[in-house]
Amino acid sequence: MDADLYAYITRYSNKFQGMNKIVEKEQLNDIVVKLVIDAPRIAKKRKAGHFVILKINDKGERIPLTIADADPEKGTITLVIQKVGVTSHKLFLMDKGDYIDDVVGPLGHATEISRVGTVLCAGGGVGIAPLLPIARAFKEAGNRVITVLAARNKDLIILEDEMRACSDEIIIMTDDGSYGKQGLVTHGMEEVLQREKVNLAVTIGPAIMMKFASLTTKKYNVPTIASLNTIMVDGTGMCGACRVTVDGKTKFVCVNGPEFDAHKIDYDEMIMRLGAYQEQERKDYGEFLQKLGN
Amino acid sequence: MENIQDTLKSERQQAWREELRKSMKAKERTSIDRVKMLEQEPHVRNRNHDEVNLGLSEEMAVKEAQRCLDCVEPTCITGCPVGINIPKFIKRIEQGEFLESAKVLKETNALPAVCGRVCPQEVQCEASCFYVQKLKKDPVAIGYLERFAADYERNSGNISIPEVEEKNGIKVAVIGSGPAGLAVAGDMIKWGYDVTVFEALHEIGGVLKYGIPEFRLPNEIVDVEIENLKQMGVEFRTNFIVGTTASVDELKEEGYEAFFVGSGAGLPKFMNVPGENFRRIFSSNEYLTRVNLMHAADPNYDTPVFSGKNVAVIGGGNTAMDSVRTSKRLGADRSMIIYRRSLEEMPARVEEVKHAQEEEVEFMNLNSPVQYFADENGNVNKVRVQKMKLGEPDSSGRRRPIPVEGSEYEVEVDTVVVAIGVSPNPLIPASMPELDITDWGTIKVDKDSMHSSVEGIFAGGDIVRGGATVILAMGDGRKAARGMHEYLKEKVGKK
């Protein structure tokens, strides 16, 4: 082919590559939204446990989000987002048909799935979304799956039907008792751990929740996996923003994780690091909400 | 390399070169003092992100070009990792043919505007200059002249795009869009290959964009160079991590016949000193990526950065200089370098150290951090430092720093940047267990062809060398392109 013609064609394709269209949007409750996004290559390679880094537009931040589901045939991935700050709120407000500039993945190590016997899955709040594919995978591998879902109130329990479909038993805990049983995730977990042998536990949710879930399973010597969600910038192992201490050594959540042995994580340090931009974030979010007219 | 020697000789004998040499006596040339680069005032520039060096005027450039003696044996070229035809480009400047000068540069160097700014000329071409070697005088300002010619061409709007041969239909994949990858892309596209550059980040340029600050290398300049490659037909795919988004084997199935791995040394090193995980202690990669790539200092951009009033940067290389000078620009009262060796032994480019000193960076040499302390929120507020003295040379030839017992003292800090070096990014080696790597995680390659232990996979730049320079990465890229070209000629020839 003539070189100039080739260059012309490539310039055209350079211009349109890389934008990811939102093909579906569903609001799961007041603060959580599910977005299905065009990302054929990621959809093809994705396994349970993987995450992506996403950037809405040229002024946006890069943020990590676990891939809650994927459809390799349709070429789409599903993200579940809770609005807690500027970027997540912007995503919450986006519509079907909008484009996200940058989505990269699949990142991190996939969950190691095997047949161990009985698996206890404990998910808190928006952590239920990344827990779903893992619970599914363990169920498909022939395990008995017992799921404990926890949130502040009934509205914040998400994906209940999907979780029920891949669990042998499901226990729902709400802080205020508006749904299921009143109590914390650890109460639900204790109920299970006291009555039967559990071979493996998986916990995903706010850092403080994972800390106490981990302390709970430790009492019963149940090997436990926690999936961490720290601050990230590049997500490819380059910057160290996501570093945590596991078993006394520094690990990067983006390339060594996101899952680690829950009993070896220094949660207090992780919680401390998670708050690094809290003041700035609160201020920025406040200004953002004002602009929205809330 | 007999061909090159002959070419240089015959070029030197061309009429225009002879005329120039005759136009001024050697004694007149050597009596000219080396040009002084125009710079922003230190107290102005340490609060803005504009380029520190303002560039030479045309008169200044021509005068400096006159200093070059057009040596019979140009030792300067041997000092250049990519072998730029230095006398030729300088003599074009003397002649007033600035666009021609830029063309000469582009014959060997894909990114002349970059190299003119960031190369450590003082240990490369300028160190080999006749002036230094024989006359014990300041060398010809080869770096400033390279920058001049490249900038002139860019600003003229008459950017020369090298000719591209007829397409041969062979697809090659370049992994990483930093200087090594861009150099490979620049050569392979010229030789008629279909080139796709895969980049993990959302922007092209690698360390040129995320690592080197605006005040040293404006991103706009990098973009012009990238645009040239796009004009020639190079395809760029951002947000694409080879090894996870698609494996090398999958790309082979999609028709790629050879691969260049230029994924860089994007893995930060920490000292593992107690308290290093407190808040506001960053790796230099994180700090610089937030500021340079994500524009965190600009309130219009969403990414935050914290950079306080008392900033300590640990390290003595270019990245440490970049970090500490950035902190000054972000409003620090005290911007400190804490480095375990002496000032003279700092590996940073001489000009960067000089600029940093002028910008009131404090140099705490022969010091090393031993512990960090924080307030009740976990924000770092103090570093305990220990003094060092220099002992016997270690394996690198530099004198080893030895801690002085009982010399610890504390310094108030609110931000720390750890800039002690980088390691090879592990993603590609992890995704290809059959690839031979060293204990440090660098990819082993044949030193001439840059071919790795896996057929069809070449590598160069920091992923092979550990953290090094832009020009060395580009040199590797050009070598690898030649290696790939030879390999593909044979491979496709057999088909």
PDB file of C-alpha atoms in Angstrom, chain B residues 52-166:
ATOM      1  CA  VAL B  52      13.699  27.632  32.813  1.00  0.00           C
ATOM      2  CA  ASN B  53      15.895  27.780  29.714  1.00  0.00           C
ATOM      3  CA  LEU B  54      14.650  30.341  27.224  1.00  0.00           C
ATOM      4  CA  GLY B  55      16.769  29.265  24.267  1.00  0.00           C
ATOM      5  CA  LEU B  56      19.441  30.911  22.155  1.00  0.00           C
ATOM      6  CA  SER B  57      18.782  33.716  19.701  1.00  0.00           C
ATOM      7  CA  GLU B  58      19.805  33.171  16.080  1.00  0.00           C
ATOM      8  CA  GLU B  59      22.880  35.365  16.552  1.00  0.00           C
ATOM      9  CA  MET B  60      23.909  33.492  19.659  1.00  0.00           C
ATOM     10  CA  ALA B  61      23.446  30.158  17.923  1.00  0.00           C
ATOM     11  CA  VAL B  62      25.478  31.120  14.861  1.00  0.00           C
ATOM     12  CA  LYS B  63      28.276  32.499  17.021  1.00  0.00           C
ATOM     13  CA  GLU B  64      28.381  29.327  19.119  1.00  0.00           C
ATOM     14  CA  ALA B  65      28.359  27.226  15.958  1.00  0.00           C
ATOM     15  CA  GLN B  66      31.434  29.129  14.787  1.00  0.00           C
ATOM     16  CA  ARG B  67      33.350  27.788  17.797  1.00  0.00           C
ATOM     17  CA  CYS B  68      33.064  24.269  16.392  1.00  0.00           C
ATOM     18  CA  LEU B  69      36.309  23.496  14.546  1.00  0.00           C
ATOM     19  CA  ASP B  70      34.780  20.825  12.277  1.00  0.00           C
ATOM     20  CA  CYS B  71      37.467  18.386  13.391  1.00  0.00           C
ATOM     21  CA  VAL B  72      38.973  15.853  11.021  1.00  0.00           C
ATOM     22  CA  GLU B  73      38.141  13.229  13.604  1.00  0.00           C
ATOM     23  CA  PRO B  74      34.956  14.366  15.333  1.00  0.00           C
ATOM     24  CA  THR B  75      35.278  12.778  18.774  1.00  0.00           C
ATOM     25  CA  CYS B  76      31.976  14.383  19.790  1.00  0.00           C
ATOM     26  CA  ILE B  77      30.069  11.823  17.718  1.00  0.00           C
ATOM     27  CA  THR B  78      31.561   8.933  19.655  1.00  0.00           C
ATOM     28  CA  GLY B  79      30.237  10.514  22.842  1.00  0.00           C
ATOM     29  CA  CYS B  80      26.668  10.485  21.527  1.00  0.00           C
ATOM     30  CA  PRO B  81      24.675   7.332  22.347  1.00  0.00           C
ATOM     31  CA  VAL B  82      22.775   7.580  19.047  1.00  0.00           C
ATOM     32  CA  GLY B  83      25.690   8.834  16.947  1.00  0.00           C
ATOM     33  CA  ILE B  84      24.207  12.123  15.756  1.00  0.00           C
ATOM     34  CA  ASN B  85      26.201  13.763  12.948  1.00  0.00           C
ATOM     35  CA  ILE B  86      27.180  16.623  15.220  1.00  0.00           C
ATOM     36  CA  PRO B  87      29.621  18.606  13.038  1.00  0.00           C
ATOM     37  CA  LYS B  88      27.171  18.548  10.139  1.00  0.00           C
ATOM     38  CA  PHE B  89      24.212  19.893  12.078  1.00  0.00           C
ATOM     39  CA  ILE B  90      26.363  22.531  13.771  1.00  0.00           C
ATOM     40  CA  LYS B  91      27.861  23.693  10.502  1.00  0.00           C
ATOM     41  CA  ARG B  92      24.388  24.083   9.015  1.00  0.00           C
ATOM     42  CA  ILE B  93      23.624  26.448  11.885  1.00  0.00           C
ATOM     43  CA  GLU B  94      26.801  28.407  11.206  1.00  0.00           C
ATOM     44  CA  GLN B  95      25.695  28.608   7.590  1.00  0.00           C
ATOM     45  CA  GLY B  96      22.329  30.008   8.651  1.00  0.00           C
ATOM     46  CA  GLU B  97      20.516  26.945   7.270  1.00  0.00           C
ATOM     47  CA  PHE B  98      18.557  26.192  10.400  1.00  0.00           C
ATOM     48  CA  LEU B  99      15.907  23.997   8.804  1.00  0.00           C
ATOM     49  CA  GLU B 100      18.635  21.947   7.127  1.00  0.00           C
ATOM     50  CA  SER B 101      20.265  21.577  10.531  1.00  0.00           C
ATOM     51  CA  ALA B 102      17.047  20.132  11.945  1.00  0.00           C
ATOM     52  CA  LYS B 103      16.888  17.677   9.037  1.00  0.00           C
ATOM     53  CA  VAL B 104      20.383  16.438   9.870  1.00  0.00           C
ATOM     54  CA  LEU B 105      19.356  15.889  13.476  1.00  0.00           C
ATOM     55  CA  LYS B 106      16.280  13.953  12.450  1.00  0.00           C
ATOM     56  CA  GLU B 107      18.344  11.557  10.350  1.00  0.00           C
ATOM     57  CA  THR B 108      19.597  10.012  13.577  1.00  0.00           C
ATOM     58  CA  ASN B 109      17.508  11.375  16.415  1.00  0.00           C
ATOM     59  CA  ALA B 110      13.729  10.972  16.479  1.00  0.00           C
ATOM     60  CA  LEU B 111      13.295  13.478  19.306  1.00  0.00           C
ATOM     61  CA  PRO B 112      15.902  16.254  18.959  1.00  0.00           C
ATOM     62  CA  ALA B 113      13.882  18.854  20.862  1.00  0.00           C
ATOM     63  CA  VAL B 114      13.750  16.405  23.760  1.00  0.00           C
ATOM     64  CA  CYS B 115      17.396  15.391  23.781  1.00  0.00           C
ATOM     65  CA  GLY B 116      18.638  18.933  23.413  1.00  0.00           C
ATOM     66  CA  ARG B 117      16.895  19.597  26.709  1.00  0.00           C
ATOM     67  CA  VAL B 118      17.406  16.514  28.823  1.00  0.00           C
ATOM     68  CA  CYS B 119      20.586  14.779  27.685  1.00  0.00           C
ATOM     69  CA  PRO B 120      23.497  14.879  30.132  1.00  0.00           C
ATOM     70  CA  GLN B 121      25.706  16.390  27.472  1.00  0.00           C
ATOM     71  CA  GLU B 122      28.405  17.054  30.051  1.00  0.00           C
ATOM     72  CA  VAL B 123      29.160  13.327  30.187  1.00  0.00           C
ATOM     73  CA  GLN B 124      28.357  12.562  26.560  1.00  0.00           C
ATOM     74  CA  CYS B 125      29.043  14.613  23.424  1.00  0.00           C
ATOM     75  CA  GLU B 126      30.367  17.697  25.166  1.00  0.00           C
ATOM     76  CA  ALA B 127      32.735  15.650  27.306  1.00  0.00           C
ATOM     77  CA  SER B 128      34.289  14.271  24.108  1.00  0.00           C
ATOM     78  CA  CYS B 129      34.555  17.670  22.414  1.00  0.00           C
ATOM     79  CA  PHE B 130      38.026  18.699  21.225  1.00  0.00           C
ATOM     80  CA  TYR B 131      37.802  21.813  23.405  1.00  0.00           C
ATOM     81  CA  VAL B 132      37.565  19.680  26.556  1.00  0.00           C
ATOM     82  CA  GLN B 133      39.880  16.926  25.427  1.00  0.00           C
ATOM     83  CA  LYS B 134      42.753  18.990  24.050  1.00  0.00           C
ATOM     84  CA  LEU B 135      42.271  22.667  24.838  1.00  0.00           C
ATOM     85  CA  LYS B 136      40.975  22.273  28.405  1.00  0.00           C
ATOM     86  CA  LYS B 137      38.295  24.828  27.634  1.00  0.00           C
ATOM     87  CA  ASP B 138      34.481  24.869  27.765  1.00  0.00           C
ATOM     88  CA  PRO B 139      33.079  22.581  25.084  1.00  0.00           C
ATOM     89  CA  VAL B 140      30.931  23.685  22.189  1.00  0.00           C
ATOM     90  CA  ALA B 141      27.383  23.944  23.544  1.00  0.00           C
ATOM     91  CA  ILE B 142      26.171  21.031  21.454  1.00  0.00           C
ATOM     92  CA  GLY B 143      23.026  20.529  23.562  1.00  0.00           C
ATOM     93  CA  TYR B 144      21.928  24.152  23.309  1.00  0.00           C
ATOM     94  CA  LEU B 145      22.502  24.065  19.547  1.00  0.00           C
ATOM     95  CA  GLU B 146      20.496  20.881  19.119  1.00  0.00           C
ATOM     96  CA  ARG B 147      17.633  22.459  21.023  1.00  0.00           C
ATOM     97  CA  PHE B 148      17.946  25.619  18.932  1.00  0.00           C
ATOM     98  CA  ALA B 149      17.664  23.817  15.616  1.00  0.00           C
ATOM     99  CA  ALA B 150      14.781  21.605  16.751  1.00  0.00           C
ATOM    100  CA  ASP B 151      12.861  24.541  18.234  1.00  0.00           C
ATOM    101  CA  TYR B 152      13.485  26.667  15.135  1.00  0.00           C
ATOM    102  CA  GLU B 153      12.019  23.997  12.919  1.00  0.00           C
ATOM    103  CA  ARG B 154       9.008  23.478  15.181  1.00  0.00           C
ATOM    104  CA  ASN B 155       8.257  27.182  15.435  1.00  0.00           C
ATOM    105  CA  SER B 156       8.722  27.733  11.709  1.00  0.00           C
ATOM    106  CA  GLY B 157       5.806  25.468  10.901  1.00  0.00           C
ATOM    107  CA  ASN B 158       8.039  23.745   8.351  1.00  0.00           C
ATOM    108  CA  ILE B 159       8.550  20.497  10.183  1.00  0.00           C
ATOM    109  CA  SER B 160      10.303  17.982   7.967  1.00  0.00           C
ATOM    110  CA  ILE B 161       8.654  14.596   7.943  1.00  0.00           C
ATOM    111  CA  PRO B 162      11.114  11.866   6.955  1.00  0.00           C
ATOM    112  CA  GLU B 163      10.234   9.911   3.849  1.00  0.00           C
ATOM    113  CA  VAL B 164       8.425   6.624   4.391  1.00  0.00           C
ATOM    114  CA  GLU B 165       9.255   3.648   2.163  1.00  0.00           C
ATOM    115  CA  GLU B 166       6.593   1.639   0.381  1.00  0.00           C
TER     116      GLU B 166
END
